mmCIF file of C-alpha atoms in Angstrom:
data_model
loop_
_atom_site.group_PDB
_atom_site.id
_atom_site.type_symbol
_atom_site.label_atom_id
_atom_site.label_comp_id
_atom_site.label_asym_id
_atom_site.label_seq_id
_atom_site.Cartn_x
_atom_site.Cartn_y
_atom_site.Cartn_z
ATOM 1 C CA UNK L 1 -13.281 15.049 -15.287
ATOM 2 C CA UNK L 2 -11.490 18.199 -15.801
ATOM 3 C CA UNK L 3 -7.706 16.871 -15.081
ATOM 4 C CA UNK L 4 -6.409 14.920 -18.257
ATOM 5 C CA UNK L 5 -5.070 11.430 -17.043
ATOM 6 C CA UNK L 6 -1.153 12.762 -18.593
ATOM 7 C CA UNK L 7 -1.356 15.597 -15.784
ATOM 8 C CA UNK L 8 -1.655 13.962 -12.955
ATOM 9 C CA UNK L 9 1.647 12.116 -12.330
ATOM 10 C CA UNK L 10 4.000 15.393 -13.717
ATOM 11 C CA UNK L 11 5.172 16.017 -10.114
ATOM 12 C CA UNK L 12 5.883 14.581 -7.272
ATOM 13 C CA UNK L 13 6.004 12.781 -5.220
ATOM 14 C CA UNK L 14 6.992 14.461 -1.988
ATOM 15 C CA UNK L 15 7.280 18.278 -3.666
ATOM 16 C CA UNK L 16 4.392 20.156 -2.414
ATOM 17 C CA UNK L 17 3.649 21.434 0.958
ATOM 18 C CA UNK L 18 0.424 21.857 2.473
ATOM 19 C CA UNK L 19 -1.117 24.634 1.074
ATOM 20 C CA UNK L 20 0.335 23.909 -2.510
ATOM 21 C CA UNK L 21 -1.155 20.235 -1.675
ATOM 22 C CA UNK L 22 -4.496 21.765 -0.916
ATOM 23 C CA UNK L 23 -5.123 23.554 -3.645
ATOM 24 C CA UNK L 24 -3.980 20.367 -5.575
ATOM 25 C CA UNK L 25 -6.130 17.576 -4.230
ATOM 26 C CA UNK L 26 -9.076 18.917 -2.916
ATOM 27 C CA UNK L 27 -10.347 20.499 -6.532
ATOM 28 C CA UNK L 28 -9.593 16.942 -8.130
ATOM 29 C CA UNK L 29 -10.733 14.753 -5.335
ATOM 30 C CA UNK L 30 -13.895 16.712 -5.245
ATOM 31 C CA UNK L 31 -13.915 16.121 -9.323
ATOM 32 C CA UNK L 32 -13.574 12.396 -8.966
ATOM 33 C CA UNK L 33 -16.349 12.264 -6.507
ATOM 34 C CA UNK L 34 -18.739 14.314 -9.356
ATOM 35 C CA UNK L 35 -17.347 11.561 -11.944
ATOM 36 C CA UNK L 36 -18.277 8.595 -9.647
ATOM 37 C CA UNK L 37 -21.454 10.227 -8.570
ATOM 38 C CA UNK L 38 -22.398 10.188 -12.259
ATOM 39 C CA UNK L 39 -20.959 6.854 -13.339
ATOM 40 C CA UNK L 40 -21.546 4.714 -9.916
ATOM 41 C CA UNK L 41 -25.061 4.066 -9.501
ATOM 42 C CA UNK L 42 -24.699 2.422 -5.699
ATOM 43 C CA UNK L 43 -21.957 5.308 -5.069
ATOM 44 C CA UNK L 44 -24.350 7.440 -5.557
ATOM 45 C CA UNK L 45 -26.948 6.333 -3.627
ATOM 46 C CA UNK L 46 -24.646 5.760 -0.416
ATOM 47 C CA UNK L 47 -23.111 9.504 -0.960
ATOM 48 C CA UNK L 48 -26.163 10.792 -1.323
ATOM 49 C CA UNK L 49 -27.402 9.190 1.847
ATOM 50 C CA UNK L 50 -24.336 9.218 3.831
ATOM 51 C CA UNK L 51 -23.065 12.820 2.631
ATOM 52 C CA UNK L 52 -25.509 14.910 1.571
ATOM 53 C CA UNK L 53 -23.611 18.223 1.142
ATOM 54 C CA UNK L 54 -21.034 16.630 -0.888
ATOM 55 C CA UNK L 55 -21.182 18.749 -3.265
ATOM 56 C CA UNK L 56 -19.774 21.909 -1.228
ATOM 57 C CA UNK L 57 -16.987 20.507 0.255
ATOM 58 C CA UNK L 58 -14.143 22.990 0.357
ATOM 59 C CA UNK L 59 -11.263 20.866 2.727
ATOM 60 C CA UNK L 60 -10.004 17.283 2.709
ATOM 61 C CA UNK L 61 -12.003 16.624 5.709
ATOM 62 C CA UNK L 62 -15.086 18.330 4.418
ATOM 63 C CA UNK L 63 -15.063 15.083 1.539
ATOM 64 C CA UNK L 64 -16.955 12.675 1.331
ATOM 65 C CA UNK L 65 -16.116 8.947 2.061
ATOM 66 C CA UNK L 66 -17.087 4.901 1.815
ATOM 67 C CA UNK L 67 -16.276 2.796 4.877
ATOM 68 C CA UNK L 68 -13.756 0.741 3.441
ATOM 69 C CA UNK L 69 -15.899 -2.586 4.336
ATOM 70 C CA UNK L 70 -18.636 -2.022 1.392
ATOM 71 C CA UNK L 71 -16.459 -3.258 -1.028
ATOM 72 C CA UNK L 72 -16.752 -6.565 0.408
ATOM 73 C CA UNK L 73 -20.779 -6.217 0.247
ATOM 74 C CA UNK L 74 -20.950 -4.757 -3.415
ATOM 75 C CA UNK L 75 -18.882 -4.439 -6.548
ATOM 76 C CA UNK L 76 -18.496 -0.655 -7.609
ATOM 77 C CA UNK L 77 -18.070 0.086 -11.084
ATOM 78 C CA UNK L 78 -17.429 3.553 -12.862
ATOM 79 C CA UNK L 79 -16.780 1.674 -16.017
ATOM 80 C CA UNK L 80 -19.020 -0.307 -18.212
ATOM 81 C CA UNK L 81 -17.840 -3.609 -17.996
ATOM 82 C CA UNK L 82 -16.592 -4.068 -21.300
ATOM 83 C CA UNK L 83 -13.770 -1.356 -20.349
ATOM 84 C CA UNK L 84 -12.531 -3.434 -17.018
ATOM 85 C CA UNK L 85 -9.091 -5.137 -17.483
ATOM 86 C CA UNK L 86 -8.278 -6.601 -14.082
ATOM 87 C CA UNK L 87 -10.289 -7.719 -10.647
ATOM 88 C CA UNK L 88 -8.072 -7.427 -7.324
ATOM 89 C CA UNK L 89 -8.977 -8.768 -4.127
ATOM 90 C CA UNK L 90 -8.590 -8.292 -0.453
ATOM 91 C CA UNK L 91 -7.302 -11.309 1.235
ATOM 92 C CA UNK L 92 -10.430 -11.942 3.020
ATOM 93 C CA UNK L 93 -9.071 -14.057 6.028
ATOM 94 C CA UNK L 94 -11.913 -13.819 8.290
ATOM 95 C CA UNK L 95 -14.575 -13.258 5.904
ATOM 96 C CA UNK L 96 -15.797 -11.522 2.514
ATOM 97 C CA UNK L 97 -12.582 -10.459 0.359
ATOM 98 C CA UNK L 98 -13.100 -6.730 -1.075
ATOM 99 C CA UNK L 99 -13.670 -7.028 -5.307
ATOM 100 C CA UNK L 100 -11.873 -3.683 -7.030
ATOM 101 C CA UNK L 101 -12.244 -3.092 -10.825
ATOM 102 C CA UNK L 102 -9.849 -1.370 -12.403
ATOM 103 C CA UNK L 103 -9.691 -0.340 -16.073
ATOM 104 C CA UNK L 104 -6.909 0.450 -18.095
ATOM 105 C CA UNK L 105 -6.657 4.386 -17.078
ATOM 106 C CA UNK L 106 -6.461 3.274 -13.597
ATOM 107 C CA UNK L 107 -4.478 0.316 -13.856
ATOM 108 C CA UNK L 108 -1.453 2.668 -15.420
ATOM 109 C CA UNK L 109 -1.879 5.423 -13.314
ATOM 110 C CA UNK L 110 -1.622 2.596 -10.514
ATOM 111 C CA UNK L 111 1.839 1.382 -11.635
ATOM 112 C CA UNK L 112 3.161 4.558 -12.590
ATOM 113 C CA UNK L 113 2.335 6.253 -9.075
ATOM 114 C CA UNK L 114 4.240 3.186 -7.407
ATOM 115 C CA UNK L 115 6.830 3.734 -9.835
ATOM 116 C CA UNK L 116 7.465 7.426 -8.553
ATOM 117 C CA UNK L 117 6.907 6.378 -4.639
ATOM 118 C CA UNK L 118 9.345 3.696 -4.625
ATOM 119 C CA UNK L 119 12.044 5.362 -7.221
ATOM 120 C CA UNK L 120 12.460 8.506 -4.663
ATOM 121 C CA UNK L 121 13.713 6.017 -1.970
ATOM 122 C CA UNK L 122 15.660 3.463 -4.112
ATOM 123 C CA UNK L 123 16.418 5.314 -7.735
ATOM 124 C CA UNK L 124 15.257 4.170 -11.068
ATOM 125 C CA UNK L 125 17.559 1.697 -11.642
ATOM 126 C CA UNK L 126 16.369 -2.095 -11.297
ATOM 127 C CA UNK L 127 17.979 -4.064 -9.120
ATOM 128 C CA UNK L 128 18.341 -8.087 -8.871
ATOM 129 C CA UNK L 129 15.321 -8.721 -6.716
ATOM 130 C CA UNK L 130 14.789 -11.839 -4.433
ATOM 131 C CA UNK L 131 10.338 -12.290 -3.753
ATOM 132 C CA UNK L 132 9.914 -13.607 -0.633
ATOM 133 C CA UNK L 133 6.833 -15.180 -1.028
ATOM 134 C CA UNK L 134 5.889 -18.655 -3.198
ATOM 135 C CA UNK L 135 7.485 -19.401 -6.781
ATOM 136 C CA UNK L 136 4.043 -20.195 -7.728
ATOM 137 C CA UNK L 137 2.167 -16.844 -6.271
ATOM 138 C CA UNK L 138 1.358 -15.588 -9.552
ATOM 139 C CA UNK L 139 1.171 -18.799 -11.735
ATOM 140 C CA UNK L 140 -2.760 -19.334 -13.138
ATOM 141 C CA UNK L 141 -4.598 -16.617 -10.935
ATOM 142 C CA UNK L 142 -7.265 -15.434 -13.024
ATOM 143 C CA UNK L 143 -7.780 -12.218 -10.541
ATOM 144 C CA UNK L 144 -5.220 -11.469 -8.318
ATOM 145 C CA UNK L 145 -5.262 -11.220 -4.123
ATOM 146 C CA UNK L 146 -3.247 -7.884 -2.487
ATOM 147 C CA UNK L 147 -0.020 -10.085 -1.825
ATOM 148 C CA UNK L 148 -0.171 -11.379 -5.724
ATOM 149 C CA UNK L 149 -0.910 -7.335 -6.697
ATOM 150 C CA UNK L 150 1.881 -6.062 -4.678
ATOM 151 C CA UNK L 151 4.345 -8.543 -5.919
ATOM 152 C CA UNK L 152 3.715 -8.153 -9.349
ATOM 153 C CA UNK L 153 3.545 -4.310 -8.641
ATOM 154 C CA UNK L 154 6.956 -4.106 -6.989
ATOM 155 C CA UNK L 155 8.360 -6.447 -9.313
ATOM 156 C CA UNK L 156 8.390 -3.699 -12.231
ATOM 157 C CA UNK L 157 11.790 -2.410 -9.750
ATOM 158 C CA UNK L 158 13.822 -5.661 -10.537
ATOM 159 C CA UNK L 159 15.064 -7.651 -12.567
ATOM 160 C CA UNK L 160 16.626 -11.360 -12.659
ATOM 161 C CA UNK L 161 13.313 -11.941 -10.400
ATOM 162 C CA UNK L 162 14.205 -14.735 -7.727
ATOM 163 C CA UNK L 163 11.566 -16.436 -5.381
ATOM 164 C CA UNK L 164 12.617 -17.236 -1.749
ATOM 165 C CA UNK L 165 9.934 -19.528 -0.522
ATOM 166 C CA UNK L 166 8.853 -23.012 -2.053
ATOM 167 C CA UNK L 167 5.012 -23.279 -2.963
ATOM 168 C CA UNK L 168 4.390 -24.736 0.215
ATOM 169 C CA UNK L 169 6.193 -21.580 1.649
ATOM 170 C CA UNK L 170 9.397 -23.766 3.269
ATOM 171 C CA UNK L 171 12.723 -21.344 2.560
ATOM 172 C CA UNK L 172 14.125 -22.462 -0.922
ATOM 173 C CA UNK L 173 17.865 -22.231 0.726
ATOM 174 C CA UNK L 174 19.683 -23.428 -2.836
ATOM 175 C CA UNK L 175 17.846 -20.398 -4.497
ATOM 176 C CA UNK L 176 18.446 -18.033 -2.073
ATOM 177 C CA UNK L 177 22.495 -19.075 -1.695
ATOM 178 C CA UNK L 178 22.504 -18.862 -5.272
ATOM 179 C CA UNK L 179 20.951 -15.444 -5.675
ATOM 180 C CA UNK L 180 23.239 -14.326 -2.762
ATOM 181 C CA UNK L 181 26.402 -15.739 -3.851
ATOM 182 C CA UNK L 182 25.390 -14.387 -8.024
ATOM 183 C CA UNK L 183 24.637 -11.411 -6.827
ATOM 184 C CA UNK L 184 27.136 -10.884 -3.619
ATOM 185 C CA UNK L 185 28.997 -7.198 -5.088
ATOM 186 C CA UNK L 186 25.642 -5.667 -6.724
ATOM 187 C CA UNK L 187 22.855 -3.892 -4.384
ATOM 188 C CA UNK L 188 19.859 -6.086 -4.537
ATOM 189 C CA UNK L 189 16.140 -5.374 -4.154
ATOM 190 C CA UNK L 190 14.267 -7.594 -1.578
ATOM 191 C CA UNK L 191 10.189 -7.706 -1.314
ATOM 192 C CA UNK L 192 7.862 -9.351 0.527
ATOM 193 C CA UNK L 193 5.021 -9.156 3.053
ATOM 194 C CA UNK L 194 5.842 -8.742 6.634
ATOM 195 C CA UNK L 195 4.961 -11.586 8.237
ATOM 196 C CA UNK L 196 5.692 -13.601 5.381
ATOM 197 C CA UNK L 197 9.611 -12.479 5.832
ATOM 198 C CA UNK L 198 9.918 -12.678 9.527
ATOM 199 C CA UNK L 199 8.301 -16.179 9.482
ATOM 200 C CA UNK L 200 9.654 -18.055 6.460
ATOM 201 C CA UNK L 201 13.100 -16.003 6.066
ATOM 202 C CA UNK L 202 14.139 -14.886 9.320
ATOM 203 C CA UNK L 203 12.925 -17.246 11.720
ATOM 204 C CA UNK L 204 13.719 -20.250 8.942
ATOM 205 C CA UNK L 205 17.673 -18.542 8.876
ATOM 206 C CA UNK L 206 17.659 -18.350 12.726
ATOM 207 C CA UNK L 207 16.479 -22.375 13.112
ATOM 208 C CA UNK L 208 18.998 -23.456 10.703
ATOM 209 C CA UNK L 209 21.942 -21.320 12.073
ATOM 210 C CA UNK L 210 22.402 -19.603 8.504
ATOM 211 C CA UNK L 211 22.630 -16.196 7.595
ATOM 212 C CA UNK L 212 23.246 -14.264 4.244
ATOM 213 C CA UNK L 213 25.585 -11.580 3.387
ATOM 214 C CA UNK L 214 23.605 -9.275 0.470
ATOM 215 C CA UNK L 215 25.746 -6.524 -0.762
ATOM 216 C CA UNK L 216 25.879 -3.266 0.776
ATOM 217 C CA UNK L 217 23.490 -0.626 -0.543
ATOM 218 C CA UNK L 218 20.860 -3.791 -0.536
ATOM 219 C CA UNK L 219 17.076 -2.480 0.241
ATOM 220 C CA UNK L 220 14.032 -4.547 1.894
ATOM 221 C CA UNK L 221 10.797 -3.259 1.126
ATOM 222 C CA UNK L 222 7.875 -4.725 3.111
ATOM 223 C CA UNK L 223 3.885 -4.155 3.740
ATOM 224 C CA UNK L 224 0.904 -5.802 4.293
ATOM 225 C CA UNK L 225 0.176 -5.100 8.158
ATOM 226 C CA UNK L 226 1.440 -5.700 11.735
ATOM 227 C CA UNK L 227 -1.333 -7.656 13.129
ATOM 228 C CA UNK L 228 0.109 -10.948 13.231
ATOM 229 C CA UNK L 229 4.044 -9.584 14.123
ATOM 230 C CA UNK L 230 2.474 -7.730 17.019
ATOM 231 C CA UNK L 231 0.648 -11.101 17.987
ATOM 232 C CA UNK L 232 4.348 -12.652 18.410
ATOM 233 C CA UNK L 233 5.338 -9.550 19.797
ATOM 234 C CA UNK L 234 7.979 -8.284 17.105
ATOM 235 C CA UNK L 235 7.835 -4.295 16.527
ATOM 236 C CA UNK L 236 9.412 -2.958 13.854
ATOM 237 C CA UNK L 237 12.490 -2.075 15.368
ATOM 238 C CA UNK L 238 12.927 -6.047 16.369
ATOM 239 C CA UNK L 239 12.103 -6.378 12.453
ATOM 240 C CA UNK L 240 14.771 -4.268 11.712
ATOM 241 C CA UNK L 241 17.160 -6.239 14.017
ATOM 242 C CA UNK L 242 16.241 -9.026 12.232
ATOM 243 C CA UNK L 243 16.975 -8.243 9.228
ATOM 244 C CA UNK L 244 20.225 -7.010 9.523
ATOM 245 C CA UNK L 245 21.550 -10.084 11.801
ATOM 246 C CA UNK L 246 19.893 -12.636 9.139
ATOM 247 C CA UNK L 247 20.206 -10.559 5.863
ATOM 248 C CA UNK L 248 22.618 -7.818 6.689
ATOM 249 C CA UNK L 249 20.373 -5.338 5.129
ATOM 250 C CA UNK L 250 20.476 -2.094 7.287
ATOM 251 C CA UNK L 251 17.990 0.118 4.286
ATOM 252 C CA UNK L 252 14.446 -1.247 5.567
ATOM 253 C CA UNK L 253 11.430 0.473 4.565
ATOM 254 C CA UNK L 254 7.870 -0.241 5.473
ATOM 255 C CA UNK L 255 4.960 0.894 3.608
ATOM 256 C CA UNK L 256 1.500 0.823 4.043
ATOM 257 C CA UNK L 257 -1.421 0.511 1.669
ATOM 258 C CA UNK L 258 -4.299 -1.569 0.783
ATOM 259 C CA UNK L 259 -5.744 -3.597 -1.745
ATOM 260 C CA UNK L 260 -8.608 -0.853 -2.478
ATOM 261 C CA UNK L 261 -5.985 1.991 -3.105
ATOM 262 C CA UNK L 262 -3.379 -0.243 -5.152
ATOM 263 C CA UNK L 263 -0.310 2.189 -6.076
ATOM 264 C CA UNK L 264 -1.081 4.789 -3.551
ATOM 265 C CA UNK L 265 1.455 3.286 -0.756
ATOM 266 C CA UNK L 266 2.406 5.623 2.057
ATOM 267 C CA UNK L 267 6.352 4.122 2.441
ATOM 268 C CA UNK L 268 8.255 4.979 5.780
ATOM 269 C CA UNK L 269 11.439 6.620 5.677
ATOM 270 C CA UNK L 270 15.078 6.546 7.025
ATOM 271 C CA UNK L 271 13.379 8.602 10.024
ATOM 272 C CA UNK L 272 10.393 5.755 10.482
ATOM 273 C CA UNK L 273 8.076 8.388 9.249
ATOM 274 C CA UNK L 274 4.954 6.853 6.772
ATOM 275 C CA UNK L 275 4.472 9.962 4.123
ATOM 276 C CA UNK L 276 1.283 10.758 2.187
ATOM 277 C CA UNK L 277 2.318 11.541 -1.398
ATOM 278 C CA UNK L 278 1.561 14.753 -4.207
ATOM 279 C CA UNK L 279 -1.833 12.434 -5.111
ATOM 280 C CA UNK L 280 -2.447 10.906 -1.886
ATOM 281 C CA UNK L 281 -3.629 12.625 1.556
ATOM 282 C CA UNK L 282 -4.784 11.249 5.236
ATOM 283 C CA UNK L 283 -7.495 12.593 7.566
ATOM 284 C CA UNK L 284 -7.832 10.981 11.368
ATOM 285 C CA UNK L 285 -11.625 10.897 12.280
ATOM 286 C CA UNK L 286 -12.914 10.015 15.671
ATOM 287 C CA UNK L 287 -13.880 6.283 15.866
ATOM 288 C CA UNK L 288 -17.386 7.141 17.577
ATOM 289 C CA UNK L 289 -18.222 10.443 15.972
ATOM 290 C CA UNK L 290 -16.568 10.501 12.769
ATOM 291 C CA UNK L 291 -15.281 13.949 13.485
ATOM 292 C CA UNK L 292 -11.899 15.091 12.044
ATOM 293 C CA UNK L 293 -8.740 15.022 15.097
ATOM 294 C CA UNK L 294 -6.038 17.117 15.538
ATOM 295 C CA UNK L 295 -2.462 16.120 14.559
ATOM 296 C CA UNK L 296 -1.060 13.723 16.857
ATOM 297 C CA UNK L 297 -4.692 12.177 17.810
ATOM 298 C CA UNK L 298 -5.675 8.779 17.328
ATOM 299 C CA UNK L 299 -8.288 7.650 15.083
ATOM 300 C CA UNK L 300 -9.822 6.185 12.133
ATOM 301 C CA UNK L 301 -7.358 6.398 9.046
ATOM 302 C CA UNK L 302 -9.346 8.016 5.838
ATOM 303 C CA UNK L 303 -7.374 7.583 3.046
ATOM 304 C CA UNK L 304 -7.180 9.796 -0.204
ATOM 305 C CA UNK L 305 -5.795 9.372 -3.435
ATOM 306 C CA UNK L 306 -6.298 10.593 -7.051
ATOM 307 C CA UNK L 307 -5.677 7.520 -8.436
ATOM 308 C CA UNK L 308 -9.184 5.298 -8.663
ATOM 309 C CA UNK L 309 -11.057 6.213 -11.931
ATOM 310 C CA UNK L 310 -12.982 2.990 -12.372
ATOM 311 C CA UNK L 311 -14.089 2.388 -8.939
ATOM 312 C CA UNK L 312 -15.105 4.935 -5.993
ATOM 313 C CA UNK L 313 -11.977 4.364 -3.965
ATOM 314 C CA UNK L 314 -10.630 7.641 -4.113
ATOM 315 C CA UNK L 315 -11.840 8.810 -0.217
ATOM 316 C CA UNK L 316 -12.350 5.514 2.000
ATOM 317 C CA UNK L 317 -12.698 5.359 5.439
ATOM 318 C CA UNK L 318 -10.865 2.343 6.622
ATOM 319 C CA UNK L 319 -10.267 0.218 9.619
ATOM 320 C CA UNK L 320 -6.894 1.009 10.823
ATOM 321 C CA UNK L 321 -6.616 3.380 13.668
ATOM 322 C CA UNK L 322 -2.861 5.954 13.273
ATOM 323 C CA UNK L 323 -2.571 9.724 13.734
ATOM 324 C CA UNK L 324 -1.061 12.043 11.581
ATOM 325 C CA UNK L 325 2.555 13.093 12.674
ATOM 326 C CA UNK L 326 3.529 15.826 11.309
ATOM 327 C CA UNK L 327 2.900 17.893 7.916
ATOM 328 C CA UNK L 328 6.310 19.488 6.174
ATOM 329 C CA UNK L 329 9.034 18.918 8.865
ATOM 330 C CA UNK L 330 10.010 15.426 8.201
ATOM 331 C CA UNK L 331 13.956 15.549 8.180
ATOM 332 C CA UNK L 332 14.161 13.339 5.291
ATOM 333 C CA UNK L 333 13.339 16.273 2.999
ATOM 334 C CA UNK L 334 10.013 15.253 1.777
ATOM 335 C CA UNK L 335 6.778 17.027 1.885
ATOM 336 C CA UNK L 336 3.228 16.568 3.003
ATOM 337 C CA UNK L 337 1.892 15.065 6.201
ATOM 338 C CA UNK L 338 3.227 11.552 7.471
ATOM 339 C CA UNK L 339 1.030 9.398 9.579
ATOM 340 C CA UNK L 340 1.142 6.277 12.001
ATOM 341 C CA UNK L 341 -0.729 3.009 12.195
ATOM 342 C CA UNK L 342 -1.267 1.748 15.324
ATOM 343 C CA UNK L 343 -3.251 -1.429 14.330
ATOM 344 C CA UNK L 344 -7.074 -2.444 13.634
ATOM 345 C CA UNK L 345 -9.683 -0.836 15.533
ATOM 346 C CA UNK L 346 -10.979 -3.575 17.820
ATOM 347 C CA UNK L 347 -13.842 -6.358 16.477
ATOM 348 C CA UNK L 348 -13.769 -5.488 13.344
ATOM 349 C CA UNK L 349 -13.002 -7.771 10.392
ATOM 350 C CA UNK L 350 -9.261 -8.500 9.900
ATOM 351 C CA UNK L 351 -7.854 -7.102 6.666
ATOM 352 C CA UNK L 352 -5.000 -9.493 7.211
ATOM 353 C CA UNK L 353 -2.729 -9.081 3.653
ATOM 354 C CA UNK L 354 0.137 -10.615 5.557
ATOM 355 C CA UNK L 355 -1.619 -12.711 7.871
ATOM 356 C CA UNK L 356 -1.340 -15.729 5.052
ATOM 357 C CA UNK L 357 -1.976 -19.086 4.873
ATOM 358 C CA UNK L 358 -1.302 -21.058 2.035
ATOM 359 C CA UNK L 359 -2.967 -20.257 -0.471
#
């Protein structure tokens, strides 16, 4: 690959517009397919089958892609495995869990990306952080699932780490007064998975009559799909409500992202807008013919980022169906296109990160 590893986090993460974006990520997105090509023996048989003018793409939606769904079928490697360090998982609800390899190169770049994203909406310093998820998430996992990545991703912005839920997710109510009440003058950090927070938090708060007072300047930071909150009928503004009647957080941000493209999170802003970052781009395709949409259509979500080294995940065609919203005129300030997701395109296999059982 022609871009050295060091380069490829120096900006960012919302700087460039679109044609400084172009000329950014198509050249090294392009490069990255040549590498897999080379290292990926199943990559490149599928490329070569699926795309077979690869090689002269010249725009983000002239670039190759994998449905997202192979990686539940085969395990892609562009590293011998000698050089893999970690195995993450897809949750797998309703069938085969996705298997992604990453190596130490990729494993950084992953945690220093997410580092970036999440510092331009919350600042570098770390902030007491209350998990809402189970004390025992992380405890003996010898690979981890995309709830277990994402906490232990997000937890690099806290410190004094505090879990919210019990291993058999009931609300721990001491630990959470006790965080609360320790931390009641300082702006906290809250995390968690969607559902997981409206369920066990929110709903647990409302049935007991409590509520919690976090200091102002506190941020929630949430992901891992809509699926089951739209099943109960909650929409993100209801979320919102939630929150701020339960936790009296009013800084709520949304993000979406996916076990196969850990680190490259597209996180919604004060203006409910999802951005695409400096290393990270979206294309809408046409569910039936593939073909790239306008802005503002609905379609199939491809994802890009320039962060997957060891694996072929850098251009993945995935299930969710969004449109792009706008490119350069969000009035946050930041740069590049921002998207929406409207959901999972019907009869296909949930992805279902938040849509959690006990594990």
């Amino acid at each position: 690959m022609t871009i050295a590893l060091e380069e490829l986090l120096l900006d960012g993460p919302f700087a460039l517009d679109s044609v400084g974006k172009s000329r950014r990520l198509v050249p090294r997105l392009l490069d990255l397919t040549r590498h897999h090509h080379a290292a990926c023996e199943s990559y490149e048989r599928i490329i070569d089958r699926l795309h077979a003018d690869w090689s002269q793409a010249t725009t983000r939606e002239d670039l190759p892609y994998l449905p997202v769904g192979v990686f539940k079928h085969l395990l892609l490697a562009s590293v011998p495995p000698e050089e893999i360090v970690r195995e993450l998982r897809s949750s797998g609800t309703s069938g085969a869990a996705s298997r992604i390899v990453l190596d130490r190169a990729t494993a950084g770049l992953q945690t220093r990306a997410l580092a970036k994203i999440v510092a331009d909406f919350i600042g570098i310093e770390r902030r007491p952080m209350l998990v809402v998820d189970q004390a025992n998430l992380l405890r003996g996992a010898t690979s981890l699932n995309a709830r277990a990545a994402a906490v232990l991703g997000f937890s690099n912005f806290g410190r004094q780490h505090t879990y919210a839920l019990s291993p058999d997710l009931a609300l721990d109510t001491e630990a959470v007064s006790q965080f609360a009440e320790r931390f009641r003058e300082t702006p906290v950090l809250l995390f968690g998975f969607t559902f997981i927070i409206w369920q066990y938090l929110v709903l647990a708060c409302r049935r007991e009559g409590r509520k919690f007072e976090f200091a102002p300047g506190s941020v929630l930071i949430h992901g891992g799909g809509w699926k089951r909150m739209l099943d109960i009928q909650v929409d993100n503004a209801a979320f919102k409500t939630g929150i701020a009647e339960t936790l009296g957080i009013h800084q709520v941000h949304n993000y979406y992202g996916m076990a196969e493209q850990v680190g490259t999170i597209f996180m919604e802003c004060a203006h409910g807008r999802l951005h695409t970052t400096d290393y990270s781009d979206v294309v809408v395709r046409d569910p039936l013919s593939l073909a790239p949409q306008p802005d503002g259509a609905t379609g199939l979500l491809q994802v890009l980022s320039e962060l997957p080294r060891s694996y072929p995940g850098h251009s993945l065609l995935t299930e969710d169906v969004g449109a792009v919203t706008g490119e350069d005129d969000c009035l946050c300030g930041r740069k590049g296109r921002t998207l929406r997701v409207d959901g999972r395109l019907p009869r296909t296999e949930l992805r279902g990160c938040s849509d959690t059982r006990v594990l």
